PDB file of C-alpha atoms in Angstrom:
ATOM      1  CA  UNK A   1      84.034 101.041  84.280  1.00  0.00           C
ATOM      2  CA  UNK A   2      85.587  98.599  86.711  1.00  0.00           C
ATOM      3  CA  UNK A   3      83.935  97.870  90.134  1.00  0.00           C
ATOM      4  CA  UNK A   4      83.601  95.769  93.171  1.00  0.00           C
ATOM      5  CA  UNK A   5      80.385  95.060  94.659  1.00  0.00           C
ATOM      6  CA  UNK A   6      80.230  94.200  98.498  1.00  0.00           C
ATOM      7  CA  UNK A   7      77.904  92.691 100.054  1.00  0.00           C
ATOM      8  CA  UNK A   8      75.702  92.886 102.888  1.00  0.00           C
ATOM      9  CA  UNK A   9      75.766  96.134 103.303  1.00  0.00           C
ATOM     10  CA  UNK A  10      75.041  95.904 107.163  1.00  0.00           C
ATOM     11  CA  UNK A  11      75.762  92.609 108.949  1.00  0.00           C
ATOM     12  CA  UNK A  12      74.842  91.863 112.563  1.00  0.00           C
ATOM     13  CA  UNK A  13      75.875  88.873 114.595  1.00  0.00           C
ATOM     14  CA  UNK A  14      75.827  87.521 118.362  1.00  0.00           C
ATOM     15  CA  UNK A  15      78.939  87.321 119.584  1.00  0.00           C
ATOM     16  CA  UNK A  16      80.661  84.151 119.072  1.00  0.00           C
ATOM     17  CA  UNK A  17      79.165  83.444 115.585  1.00  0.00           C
ATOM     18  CA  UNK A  18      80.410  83.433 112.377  1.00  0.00           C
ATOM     19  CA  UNK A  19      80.121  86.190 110.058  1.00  0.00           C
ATOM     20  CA  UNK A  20      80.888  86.361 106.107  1.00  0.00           C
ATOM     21  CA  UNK A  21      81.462  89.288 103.772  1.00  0.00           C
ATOM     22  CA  UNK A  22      81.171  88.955  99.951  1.00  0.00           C
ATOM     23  CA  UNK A  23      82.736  90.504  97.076  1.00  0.00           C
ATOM     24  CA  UNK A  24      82.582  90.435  93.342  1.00  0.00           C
ATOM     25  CA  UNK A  25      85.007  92.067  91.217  1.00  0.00           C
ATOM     26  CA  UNK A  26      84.844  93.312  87.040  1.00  0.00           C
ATOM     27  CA  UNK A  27      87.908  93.360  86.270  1.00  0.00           C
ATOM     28  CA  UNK A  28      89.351  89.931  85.367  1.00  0.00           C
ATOM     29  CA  UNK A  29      93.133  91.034  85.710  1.00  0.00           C
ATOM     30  CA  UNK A  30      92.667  92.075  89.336  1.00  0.00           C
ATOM     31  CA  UNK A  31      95.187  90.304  90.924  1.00  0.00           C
ATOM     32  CA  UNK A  32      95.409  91.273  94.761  1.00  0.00           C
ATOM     33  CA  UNK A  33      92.806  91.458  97.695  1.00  0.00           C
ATOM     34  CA  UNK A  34      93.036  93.451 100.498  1.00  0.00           C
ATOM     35  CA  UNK A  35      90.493  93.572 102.945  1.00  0.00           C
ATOM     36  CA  UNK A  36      90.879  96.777 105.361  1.00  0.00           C
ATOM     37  CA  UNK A  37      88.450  97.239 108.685  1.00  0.00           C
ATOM     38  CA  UNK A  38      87.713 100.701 109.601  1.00  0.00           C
ATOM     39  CA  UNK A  39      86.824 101.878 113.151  1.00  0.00           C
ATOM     40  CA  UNK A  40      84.332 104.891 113.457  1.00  0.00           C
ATOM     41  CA  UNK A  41      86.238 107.965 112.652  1.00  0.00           C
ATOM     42  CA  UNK A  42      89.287 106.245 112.255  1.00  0.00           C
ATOM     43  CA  UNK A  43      91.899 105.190 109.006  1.00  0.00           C
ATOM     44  CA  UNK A  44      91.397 101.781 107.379  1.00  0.00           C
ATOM     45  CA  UNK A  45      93.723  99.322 108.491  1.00  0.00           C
ATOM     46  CA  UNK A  46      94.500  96.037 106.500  1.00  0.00           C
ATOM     47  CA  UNK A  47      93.275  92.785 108.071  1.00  0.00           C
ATOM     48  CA  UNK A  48      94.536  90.355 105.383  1.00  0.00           C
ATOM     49  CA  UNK A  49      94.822  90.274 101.926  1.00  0.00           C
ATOM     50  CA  UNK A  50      95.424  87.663  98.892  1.00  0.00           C
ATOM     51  CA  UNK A  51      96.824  87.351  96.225  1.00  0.00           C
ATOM     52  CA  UNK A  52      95.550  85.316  92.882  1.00  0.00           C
ATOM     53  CA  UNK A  53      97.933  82.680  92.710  1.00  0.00           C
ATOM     54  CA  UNK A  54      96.359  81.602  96.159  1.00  0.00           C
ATOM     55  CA  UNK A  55      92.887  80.135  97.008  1.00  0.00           C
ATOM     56  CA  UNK A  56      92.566  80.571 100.712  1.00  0.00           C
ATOM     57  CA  UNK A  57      94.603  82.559 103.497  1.00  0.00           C
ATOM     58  CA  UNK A  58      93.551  82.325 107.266  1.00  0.00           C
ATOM     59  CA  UNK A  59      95.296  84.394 110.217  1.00  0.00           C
ATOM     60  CA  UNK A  60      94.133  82.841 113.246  1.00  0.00           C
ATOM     61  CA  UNK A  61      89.904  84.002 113.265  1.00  0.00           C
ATOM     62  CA  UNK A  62      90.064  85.591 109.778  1.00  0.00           C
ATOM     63  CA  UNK A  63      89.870  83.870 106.742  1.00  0.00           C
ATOM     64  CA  UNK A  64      89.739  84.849 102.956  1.00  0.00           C
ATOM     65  CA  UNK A  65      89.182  82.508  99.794  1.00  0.00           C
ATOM     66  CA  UNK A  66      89.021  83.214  96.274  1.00  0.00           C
ATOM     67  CA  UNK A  67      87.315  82.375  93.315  1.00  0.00           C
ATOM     68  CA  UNK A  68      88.850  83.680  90.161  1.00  0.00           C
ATOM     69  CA  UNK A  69      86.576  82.023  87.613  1.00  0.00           C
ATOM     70  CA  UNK A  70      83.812  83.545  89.361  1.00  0.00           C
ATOM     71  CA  UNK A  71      85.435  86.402  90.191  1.00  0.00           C
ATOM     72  CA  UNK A  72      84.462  86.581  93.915  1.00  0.00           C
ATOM     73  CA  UNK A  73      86.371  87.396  96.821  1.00  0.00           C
ATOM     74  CA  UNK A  74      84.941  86.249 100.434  1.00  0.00           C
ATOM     75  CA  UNK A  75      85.832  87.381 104.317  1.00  0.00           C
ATOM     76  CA  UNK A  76      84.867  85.025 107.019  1.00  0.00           C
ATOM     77  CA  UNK A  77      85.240  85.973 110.848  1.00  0.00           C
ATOM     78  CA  UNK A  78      85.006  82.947 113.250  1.00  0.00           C
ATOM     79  CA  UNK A  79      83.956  83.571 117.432  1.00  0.00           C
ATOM     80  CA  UNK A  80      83.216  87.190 117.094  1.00  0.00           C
ATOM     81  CA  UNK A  81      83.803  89.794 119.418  1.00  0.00           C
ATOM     82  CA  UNK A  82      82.678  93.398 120.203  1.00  0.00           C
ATOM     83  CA  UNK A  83      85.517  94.867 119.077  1.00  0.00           C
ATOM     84  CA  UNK A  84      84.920  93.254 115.266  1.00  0.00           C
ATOM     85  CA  UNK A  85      82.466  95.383 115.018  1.00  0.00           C
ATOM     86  CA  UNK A  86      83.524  97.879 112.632  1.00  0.00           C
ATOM     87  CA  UNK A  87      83.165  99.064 108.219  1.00  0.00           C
ATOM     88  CA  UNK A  88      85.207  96.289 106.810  1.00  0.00           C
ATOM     89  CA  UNK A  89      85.739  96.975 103.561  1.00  0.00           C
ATOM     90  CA  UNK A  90      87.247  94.803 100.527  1.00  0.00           C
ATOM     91  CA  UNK A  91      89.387  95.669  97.234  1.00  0.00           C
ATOM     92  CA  UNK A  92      90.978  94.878  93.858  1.00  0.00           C
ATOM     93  CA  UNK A  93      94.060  95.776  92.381  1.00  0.00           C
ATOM     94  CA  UNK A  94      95.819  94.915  89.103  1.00  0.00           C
ATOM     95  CA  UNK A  95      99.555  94.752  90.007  1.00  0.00           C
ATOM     96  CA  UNK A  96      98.760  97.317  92.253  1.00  0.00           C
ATOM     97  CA  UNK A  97      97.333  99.476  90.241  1.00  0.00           C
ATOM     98  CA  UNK A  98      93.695 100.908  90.074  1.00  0.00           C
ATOM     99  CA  UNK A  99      92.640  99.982  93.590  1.00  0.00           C
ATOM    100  CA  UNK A 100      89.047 100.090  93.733  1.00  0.00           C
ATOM    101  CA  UNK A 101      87.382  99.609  96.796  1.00  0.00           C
ATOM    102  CA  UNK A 102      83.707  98.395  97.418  1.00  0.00           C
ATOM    103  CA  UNK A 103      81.596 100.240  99.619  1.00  0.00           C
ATOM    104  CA  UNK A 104      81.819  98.360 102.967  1.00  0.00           C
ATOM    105  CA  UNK A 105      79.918  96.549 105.500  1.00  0.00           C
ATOM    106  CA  UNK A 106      79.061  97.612 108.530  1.00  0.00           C
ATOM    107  CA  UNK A 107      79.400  94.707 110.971  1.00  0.00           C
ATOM    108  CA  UNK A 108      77.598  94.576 114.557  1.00  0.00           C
ATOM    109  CA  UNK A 109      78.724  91.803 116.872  1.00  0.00           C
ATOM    110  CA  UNK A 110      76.482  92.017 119.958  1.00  0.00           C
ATOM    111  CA  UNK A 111      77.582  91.027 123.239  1.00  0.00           C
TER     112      UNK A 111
ATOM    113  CA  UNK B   1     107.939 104.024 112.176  1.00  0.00           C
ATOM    114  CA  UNK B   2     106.280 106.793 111.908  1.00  0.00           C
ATOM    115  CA  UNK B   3     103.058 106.557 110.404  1.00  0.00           C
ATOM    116  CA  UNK B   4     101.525 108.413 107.600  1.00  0.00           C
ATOM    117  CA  UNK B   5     101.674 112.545 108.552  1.00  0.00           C
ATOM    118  CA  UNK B   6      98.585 114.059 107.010  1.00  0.00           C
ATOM    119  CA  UNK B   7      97.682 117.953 107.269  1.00  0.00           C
ATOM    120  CA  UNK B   8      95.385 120.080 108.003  1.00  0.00           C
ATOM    121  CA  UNK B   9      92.602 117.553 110.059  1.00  0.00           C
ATOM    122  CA  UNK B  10      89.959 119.057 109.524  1.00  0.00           C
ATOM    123  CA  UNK B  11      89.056 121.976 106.603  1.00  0.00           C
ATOM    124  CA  UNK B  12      86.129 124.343 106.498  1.00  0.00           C
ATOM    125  CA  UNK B  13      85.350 126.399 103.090  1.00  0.00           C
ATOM    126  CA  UNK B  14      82.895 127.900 101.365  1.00  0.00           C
ATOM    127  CA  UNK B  15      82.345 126.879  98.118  1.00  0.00           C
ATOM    128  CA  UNK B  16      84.961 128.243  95.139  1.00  0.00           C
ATOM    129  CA  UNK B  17      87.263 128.593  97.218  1.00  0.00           C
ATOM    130  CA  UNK B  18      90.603 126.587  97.354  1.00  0.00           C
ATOM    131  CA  UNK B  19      92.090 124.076  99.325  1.00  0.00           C
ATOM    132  CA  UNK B  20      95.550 121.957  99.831  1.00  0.00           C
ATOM    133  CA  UNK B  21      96.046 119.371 101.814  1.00  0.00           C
ATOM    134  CA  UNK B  22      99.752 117.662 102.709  1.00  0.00           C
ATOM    135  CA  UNK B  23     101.017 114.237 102.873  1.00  0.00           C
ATOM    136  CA  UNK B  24     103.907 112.722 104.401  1.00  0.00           C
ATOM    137  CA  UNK B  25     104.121 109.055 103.969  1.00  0.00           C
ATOM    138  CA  UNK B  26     106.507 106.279 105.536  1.00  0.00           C
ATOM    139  CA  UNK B  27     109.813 106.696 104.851  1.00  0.00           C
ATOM    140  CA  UNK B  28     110.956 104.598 102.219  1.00  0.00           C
ATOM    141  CA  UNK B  29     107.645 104.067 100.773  1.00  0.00           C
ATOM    142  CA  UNK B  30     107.732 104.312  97.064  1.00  0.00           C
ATOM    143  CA  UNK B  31     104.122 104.550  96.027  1.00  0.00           C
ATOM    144  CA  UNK B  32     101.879 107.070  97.559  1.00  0.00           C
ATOM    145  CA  UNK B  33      97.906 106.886  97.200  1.00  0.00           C
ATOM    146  CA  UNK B  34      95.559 110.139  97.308  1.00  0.00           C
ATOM    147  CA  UNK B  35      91.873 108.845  98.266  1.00  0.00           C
ATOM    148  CA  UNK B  36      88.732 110.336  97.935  1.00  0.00           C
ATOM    149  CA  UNK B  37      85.835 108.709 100.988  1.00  0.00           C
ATOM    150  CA  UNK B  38      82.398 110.434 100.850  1.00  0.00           C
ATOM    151  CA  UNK B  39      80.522 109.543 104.050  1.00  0.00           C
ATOM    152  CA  UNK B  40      79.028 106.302 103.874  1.00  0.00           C
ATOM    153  CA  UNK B  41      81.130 104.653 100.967  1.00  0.00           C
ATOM    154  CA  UNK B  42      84.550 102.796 100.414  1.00  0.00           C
ATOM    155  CA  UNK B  43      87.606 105.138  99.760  1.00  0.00           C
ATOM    156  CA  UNK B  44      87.848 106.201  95.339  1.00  0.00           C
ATOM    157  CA  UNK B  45      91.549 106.238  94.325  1.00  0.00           C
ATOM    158  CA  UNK B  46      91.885 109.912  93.114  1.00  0.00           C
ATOM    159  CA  UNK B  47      95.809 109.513  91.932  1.00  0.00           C
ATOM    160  CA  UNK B  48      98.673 106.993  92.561  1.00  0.00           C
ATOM    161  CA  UNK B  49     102.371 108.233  92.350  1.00  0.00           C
ATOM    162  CA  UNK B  50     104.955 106.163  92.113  1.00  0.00           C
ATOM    163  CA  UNK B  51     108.298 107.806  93.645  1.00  0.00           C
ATOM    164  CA  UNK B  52     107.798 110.938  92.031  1.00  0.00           C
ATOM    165  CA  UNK B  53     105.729 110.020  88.665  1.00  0.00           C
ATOM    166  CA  UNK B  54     101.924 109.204  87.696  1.00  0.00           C
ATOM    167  CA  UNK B  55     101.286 106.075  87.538  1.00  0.00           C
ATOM    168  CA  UNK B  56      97.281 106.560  87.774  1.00  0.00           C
ATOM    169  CA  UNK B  57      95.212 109.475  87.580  1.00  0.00           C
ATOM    170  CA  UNK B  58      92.243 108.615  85.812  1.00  0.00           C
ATOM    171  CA  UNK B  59      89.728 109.408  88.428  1.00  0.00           C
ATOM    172  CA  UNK B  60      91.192 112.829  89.484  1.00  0.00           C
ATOM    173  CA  UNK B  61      88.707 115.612  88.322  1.00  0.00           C
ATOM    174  CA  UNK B  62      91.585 117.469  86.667  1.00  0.00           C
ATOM    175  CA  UNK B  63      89.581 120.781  86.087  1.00  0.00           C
ATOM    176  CA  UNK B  64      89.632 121.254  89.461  1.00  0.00           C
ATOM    177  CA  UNK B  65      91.931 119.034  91.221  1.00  0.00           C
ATOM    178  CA  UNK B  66      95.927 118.597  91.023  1.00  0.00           C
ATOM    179  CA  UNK B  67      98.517 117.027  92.584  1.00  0.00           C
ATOM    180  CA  UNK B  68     102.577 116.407  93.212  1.00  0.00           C
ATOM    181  CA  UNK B  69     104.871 114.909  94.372  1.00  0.00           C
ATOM    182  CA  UNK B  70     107.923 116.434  94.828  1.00  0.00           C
ATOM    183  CA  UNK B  71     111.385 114.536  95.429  1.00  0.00           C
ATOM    184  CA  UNK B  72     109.134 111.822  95.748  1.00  0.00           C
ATOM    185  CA  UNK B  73     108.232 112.106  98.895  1.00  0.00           C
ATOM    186  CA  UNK B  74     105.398 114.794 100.126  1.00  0.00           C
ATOM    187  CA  UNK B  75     102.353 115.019  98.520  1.00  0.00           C
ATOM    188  CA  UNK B  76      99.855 117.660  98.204  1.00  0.00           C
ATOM    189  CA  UNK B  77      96.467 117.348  97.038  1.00  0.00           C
ATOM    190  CA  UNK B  78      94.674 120.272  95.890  1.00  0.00           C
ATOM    191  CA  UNK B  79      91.099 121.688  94.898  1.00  0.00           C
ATOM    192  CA  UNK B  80      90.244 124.762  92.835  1.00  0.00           C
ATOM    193  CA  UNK B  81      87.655 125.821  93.052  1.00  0.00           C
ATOM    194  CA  UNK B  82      85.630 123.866  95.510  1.00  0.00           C
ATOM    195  CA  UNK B  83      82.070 122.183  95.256  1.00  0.00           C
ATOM    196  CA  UNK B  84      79.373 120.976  97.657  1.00  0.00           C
ATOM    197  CA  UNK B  85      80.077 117.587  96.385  1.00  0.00           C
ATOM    198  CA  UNK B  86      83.830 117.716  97.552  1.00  0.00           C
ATOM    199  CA  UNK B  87      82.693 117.451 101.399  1.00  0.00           C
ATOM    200  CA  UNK B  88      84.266 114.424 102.190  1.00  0.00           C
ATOM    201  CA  UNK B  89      87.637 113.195 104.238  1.00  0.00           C
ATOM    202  CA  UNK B  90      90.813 112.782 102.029  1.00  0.00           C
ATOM    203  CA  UNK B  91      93.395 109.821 102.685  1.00  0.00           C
ATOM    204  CA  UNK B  92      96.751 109.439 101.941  1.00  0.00           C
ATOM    205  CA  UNK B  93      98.301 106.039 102.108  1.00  0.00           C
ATOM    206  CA  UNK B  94     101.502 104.962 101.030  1.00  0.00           C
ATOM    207  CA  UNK B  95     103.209 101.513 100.267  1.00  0.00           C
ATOM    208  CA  UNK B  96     106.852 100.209 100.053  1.00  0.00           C
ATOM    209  CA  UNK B  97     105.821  98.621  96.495  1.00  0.00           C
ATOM    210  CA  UNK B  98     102.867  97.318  94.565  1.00  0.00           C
ATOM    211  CA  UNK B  99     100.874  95.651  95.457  1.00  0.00           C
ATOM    212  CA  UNK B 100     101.419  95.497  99.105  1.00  0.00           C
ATOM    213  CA  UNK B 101     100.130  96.635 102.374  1.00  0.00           C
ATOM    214  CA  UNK B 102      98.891 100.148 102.262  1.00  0.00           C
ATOM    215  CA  UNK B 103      98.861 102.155 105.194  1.00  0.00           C
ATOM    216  CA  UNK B 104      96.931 105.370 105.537  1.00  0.00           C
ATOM    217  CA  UNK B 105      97.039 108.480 107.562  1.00  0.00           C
ATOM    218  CA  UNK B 106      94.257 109.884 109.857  1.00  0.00           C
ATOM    219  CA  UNK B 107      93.020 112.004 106.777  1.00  0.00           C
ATOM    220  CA  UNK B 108      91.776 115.952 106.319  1.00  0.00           C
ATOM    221  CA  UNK B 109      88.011 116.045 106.617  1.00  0.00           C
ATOM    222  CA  UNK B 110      86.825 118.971 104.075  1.00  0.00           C
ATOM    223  CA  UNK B 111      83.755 120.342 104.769  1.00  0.00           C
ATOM    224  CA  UNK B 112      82.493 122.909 101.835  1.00  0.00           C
ATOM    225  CA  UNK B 113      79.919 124.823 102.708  1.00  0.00           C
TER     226      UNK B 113
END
């Protein structure tokens, strides 16, 4: 079936480095990429996202870019803090439909 | 706004036994999501409605799990009977459309014992 493989798996950084997240996705129709960051015992929460028709998005420290011929998908985090650390998780979705998730990276920013 | 109303928060059974959870998403939201997220893993789509109908189910163990959505706007989610392997906390999230931001609810941790 359709997946999305994430990786590393665990991630730790000093604080004010850069950290990067990586994703590969199956299905070639997948057309939008969220990216949602989950605190310890709390709901995901979407960081950013992108769609296919786009190759890069940035929000101030958070960046994503896309490759569609390679069908990969990556997160970057610039200066970061404590309080990135968290399960950051990515995703795929065809029109919005079949969201599949991969299964997350645990990121560590020490102080 | 209100965010996404999920209850119970937490659910302890023993196994065969049944269990609903509820779902109210943000008002206006069209799509609702059920989620399944085992400890330690990204959240599996279990069923997507969109206002009222299926629009994806194909993960949903239907011999034991169901779901509706009435009116199109509560959800319930439920499991009969229960297994060991169906500890795990259940999201709902809900959109305005597809694809756009989804935003999920503090979820019902089911614990089967």
């Amino acid at each position: 079936g359709e997946n999305v493989e994430q990786h590393p798996s665990t991630l730790s950084v000093q604080e004010g480095d850069s950290a990067v997240i990586k994703c590969t996705y199956s299905d070639s129709a997948s057309n939008y990429f969220p990216w949602y960051k989950q605190e310890l015992g709390k709901r995901p929460q979407l960081i950013i996202d992108i769609r296919s028709n786009v190759g890069e998005k940035k929000d101030q420290r958070i960046a994503v870019t896309l490759n569609k011929t390679a069908k990969h998908f990556s997160l970057h985090i610039t200066e970061t803090q404590p309080e990135d650390s968290a399960v950051y998780f990515c995703a795929a979705s065809t029109g919005g439909f079949k969201t599949i998730f991969g299964a997350g990276t645990r990121l560590f920013v020490k102080a | 706004e209100a965010g996404v109303a999920q209850s119970p928060r937490y659910k302890i059974i023993e196994k065969r036994q049944s269990v609903a959870f509820w779902c109210n998403p943000i008002s206006g939201h069209a799509t609702l999501y059920w989620y399944q997220q085992i400890l330690g893993q990204g959240p599996k789509l279990l069923i997507q409605f969109q206002n009222n109908g299926v629009v994806d189910d194909s993960q949903l163990p239907k011999d034991r799990f169901s779901a509706e959505r009435l009116k199109g706007v509560d959800s319930t989610l439920k499991i009969q009977p229960a297994k060991l392997e169906d500890s795990a906390v259940y999201l709902c999230a809900s959109s305005f459309d597809r694809p756009y931001e989804q935003y999920f609810g503090p979820g019902t941790r089911l614990t089967v014992t």
